[in-house]
Amino acid sequence: GIFGTLAYMAPEQHVGQERRASDTYALGVSLYEMLTGVRPFLGPNFLAQKKSLDYVPVGQLIPALGGRFDALIERVLAPEPENRHRSVRDFLDDFETVMAGA
């Protein structure tokens, strides 16, 4: 069966597949939620929302951030695993680059 919280699961996990890039997906959802106070995908059709990237960019919700997190979030929430960060270290490197530009 499928185990996990739908809001935080990578799209491929909805259909029982697991990839290395699935691990970073939940980090991206968590980062979005920490920055904005809401989850990017609110359901009820989580999979469709994730596949179409149907969320409000961080920069629109928090204008003071100037959109500097938008590319990072878009990459980590990419519907296709091959377009996401390859590892947590890759995600952290990207995050540190964004923070260095603060």
mmCIF file of C-alpha atoms in Angstrom:
data_model
loop_
_atom_site.group_PDB
_atom_site.id
_atom_site.type_symbol
_atom_site.label_atom_id
_atom_site.label_comp_id
_atom_site.label_asym_id
_atom_site.label_seq_id
_atom_site.Cartn_x
_atom_site.Cartn_y
_atom_site.Cartn_z
ATOM 1 C CA GLY A 1 0.000 0.000 0.000
ATOM 2 C CA ILE A 2 0.829 3.658 -0.025
ATOM 3 C CA PHE A 3 2.068 5.165 3.213
ATOM 4 C CA GLY A 4 2.569 8.834 3.989
ATOM 5 C CA THR A 5 0.763 12.129 4.176
ATOM 6 C CA LEU A 6 -0.644 13.007 0.758
ATOM 7 C CA ALA A 7 0.176 16.715 1.039
ATOM 8 C CA TYR A 8 3.897 15.927 1.461
ATOM 9 C CA MET A 9 4.261 12.950 -0.893
ATOM 10 C CA ALA A 10 5.959 13.262 -4.267
ATOM 11 C CA PRO A 11 3.646 12.613 -7.238
ATOM 12 C CA GLU A 12 5.298 9.275 -8.031
ATOM 13 C CA GLN A 13 4.636 8.084 -4.483
ATOM 14 C CA HIS A 14 0.888 8.428 -5.099
ATOM 15 C CA VAL A 15 1.209 5.491 -7.500
ATOM 16 C CA GLY A 16 3.530 3.437 -5.312
ATOM 17 C CA GLN A 17 6.883 4.429 -6.839
ATOM 18 C CA GLU A 18 9.848 5.665 -4.839
ATOM 19 C CA ARG A 19 12.860 7.509 -6.206
ATOM 20 C CA ARG A 20 15.805 9.276 -4.619
ATOM 21 C CA ALA A 21 14.255 12.606 -5.674
ATOM 22 C CA SER A 22 11.119 11.667 -3.715
ATOM 23 C CA ASP A 23 13.011 12.421 -0.508
ATOM 24 C CA THR A 24 13.598 16.061 -1.354
ATOM 25 C CA TYR A 25 9.980 16.637 -2.368
ATOM 26 C CA ALA A 26 8.734 16.626 1.237
ATOM 27 C CA LEU A 27 11.521 19.068 2.118
ATOM 28 C CA GLY A 28 10.197 21.418 -0.544
ATOM 29 C CA VAL A 29 6.633 21.183 0.734
ATOM 30 C CA SER A 30 7.895 21.802 4.276
ATOM 31 C CA LEU A 31 10.003 24.798 3.222
ATOM 32 C CA TYR A 32 7.059 26.313 1.355
ATOM 33 C CA GLU A 33 4.868 25.825 4.416
ATOM 34 C CA MET A 34 7.478 27.344 6.756
ATOM 35 C CA LEU A 35 7.859 30.401 4.523
ATOM 36 C CA THR A 36 4.162 31.006 3.834
ATOM 37 C CA GLY A 37 2.218 29.358 6.649
ATOM 38 C CA VAL A 38 0.233 27.214 4.198
ATOM 39 C CA ARG A 39 0.943 24.066 2.198
ATOM 40 C CA PRO A 40 1.428 24.494 -1.550
ATOM 41 C CA PHE A 41 -1.170 21.872 -2.462
ATOM 42 C CA LEU A 42 -4.387 21.900 -0.466
ATOM 43 C CA GLY A 43 -6.257 19.024 -2.091
ATOM 44 C CA PRO A 44 -8.532 17.285 -2.347
ATOM 45 C CA ASN A 45 -7.000 16.197 -5.664
ATOM 46 C CA PHE A 46 -3.378 16.428 -4.555
ATOM 47 C CA LEU A 47 -1.941 14.435 -7.459
ATOM 48 C CA ALA A 48 -3.551 16.623 -10.145
ATOM 49 C CA GLN A 49 -2.449 19.793 -8.330
ATOM 50 C CA LYS A 50 1.123 18.497 -8.035
ATOM 51 C CA LYS A 51 1.326 17.424 -11.672
ATOM 52 C CA SER A 52 0.132 20.839 -12.866
ATOM 53 C CA LEU A 53 2.138 22.799 -10.237
ATOM 54 C CA ASP A 54 -1.127 24.368 -9.125
ATOM 55 C CA TYR A 55 0.181 26.480 -6.241
ATOM 56 C CA VAL A 56 0.782 30.164 -5.536
ATOM 57 C CA PRO A 57 4.489 31.084 -5.778
ATOM 58 C CA VAL A 58 6.096 32.096 -2.483
ATOM 59 C CA GLY A 59 6.926 35.542 -3.877
ATOM 60 C CA GLN A 60 3.241 36.245 -4.517
ATOM 61 C CA LEU A 61 2.216 35.231 -1.003
ATOM 62 C CA ILE A 62 5.165 36.957 0.706
ATOM 63 C CA PRO A 63 6.171 39.940 -1.477
ATOM 64 C CA ALA A 64 8.920 40.937 0.992
ATOM 65 C CA LEU A 65 10.883 37.851 -0.131
ATOM 66 C CA GLY A 66 11.021 39.295 -3.635
ATOM 67 C CA GLY A 67 10.502 35.935 -5.286
ATOM 68 C CA ARG A 68 13.998 34.734 -4.395
ATOM 69 C CA PHE A 69 12.666 31.325 -3.264
ATOM 70 C CA ASP A 70 10.453 30.782 -6.308
ATOM 71 C CA ALA A 71 12.969 28.944 -8.525
ATOM 72 C CA LEU A 72 14.110 26.726 -5.639
ATOM 73 C CA ILE A 73 10.528 25.774 -4.773
ATOM 74 C CA GLU A 74 9.625 25.219 -8.429
ATOM 75 C CA ARG A 75 12.585 22.853 -8.826
ATOM 76 C CA VAL A 76 12.008 20.869 -5.635
ATOM 77 C CA LEU A 77 8.285 20.495 -6.427
ATOM 78 C CA ALA A 78 8.814 19.547 -10.076
ATOM 79 C CA PRO A 79 6.317 16.832 -11.024
ATOM 80 C CA GLU A 80 9.004 14.733 -12.758
ATOM 81 C CA PRO A 81 11.642 13.296 -10.385
ATOM 82 C CA GLU A 82 14.441 13.843 -12.915
ATOM 83 C CA ASN A 83 13.798 17.609 -12.768
ATOM 84 C CA ARG A 84 14.152 17.782 -8.975
ATOM 85 C CA HIS A 85 17.223 17.936 -6.780
ATOM 86 C CA ARG A 86 19.128 14.666 -6.990
ATOM 87 C CA SER A 87 19.877 14.544 -3.258
ATOM 88 C CA VAL A 88 19.295 16.375 -0.006
ATOM 89 C CA ARG A 89 22.827 17.799 -0.365
ATOM 90 C CA ASP A 90 21.881 19.173 -3.807
ATOM 91 C CA PHE A 91 18.778 20.768 -2.263
ATOM 92 C CA LEU A 92 20.822 22.247 0.601
ATOM 93 C CA ASP A 93 23.378 23.671 -1.827
ATOM 94 C CA ASP A 94 20.561 25.359 -3.745
ATOM 95 C CA PHE A 95 18.998 26.609 -0.491
ATOM 96 C CA GLU A 96 22.330 28.004 0.735
ATOM 97 C CA THR A 97 22.768 29.849 -2.571
ATOM 98 C CA VAL A 98 19.343 31.461 -2.143
ATOM 99 C CA MET A 99 20.153 32.400 1.461
ATOM 100 C CA ALA A 100 23.530 33.854 0.500
ATOM 101 C CA GLY A 101 21.738 36.271 -1.807
ATOM 102 C CA ALA A 102 19.525 37.520 1.033
#
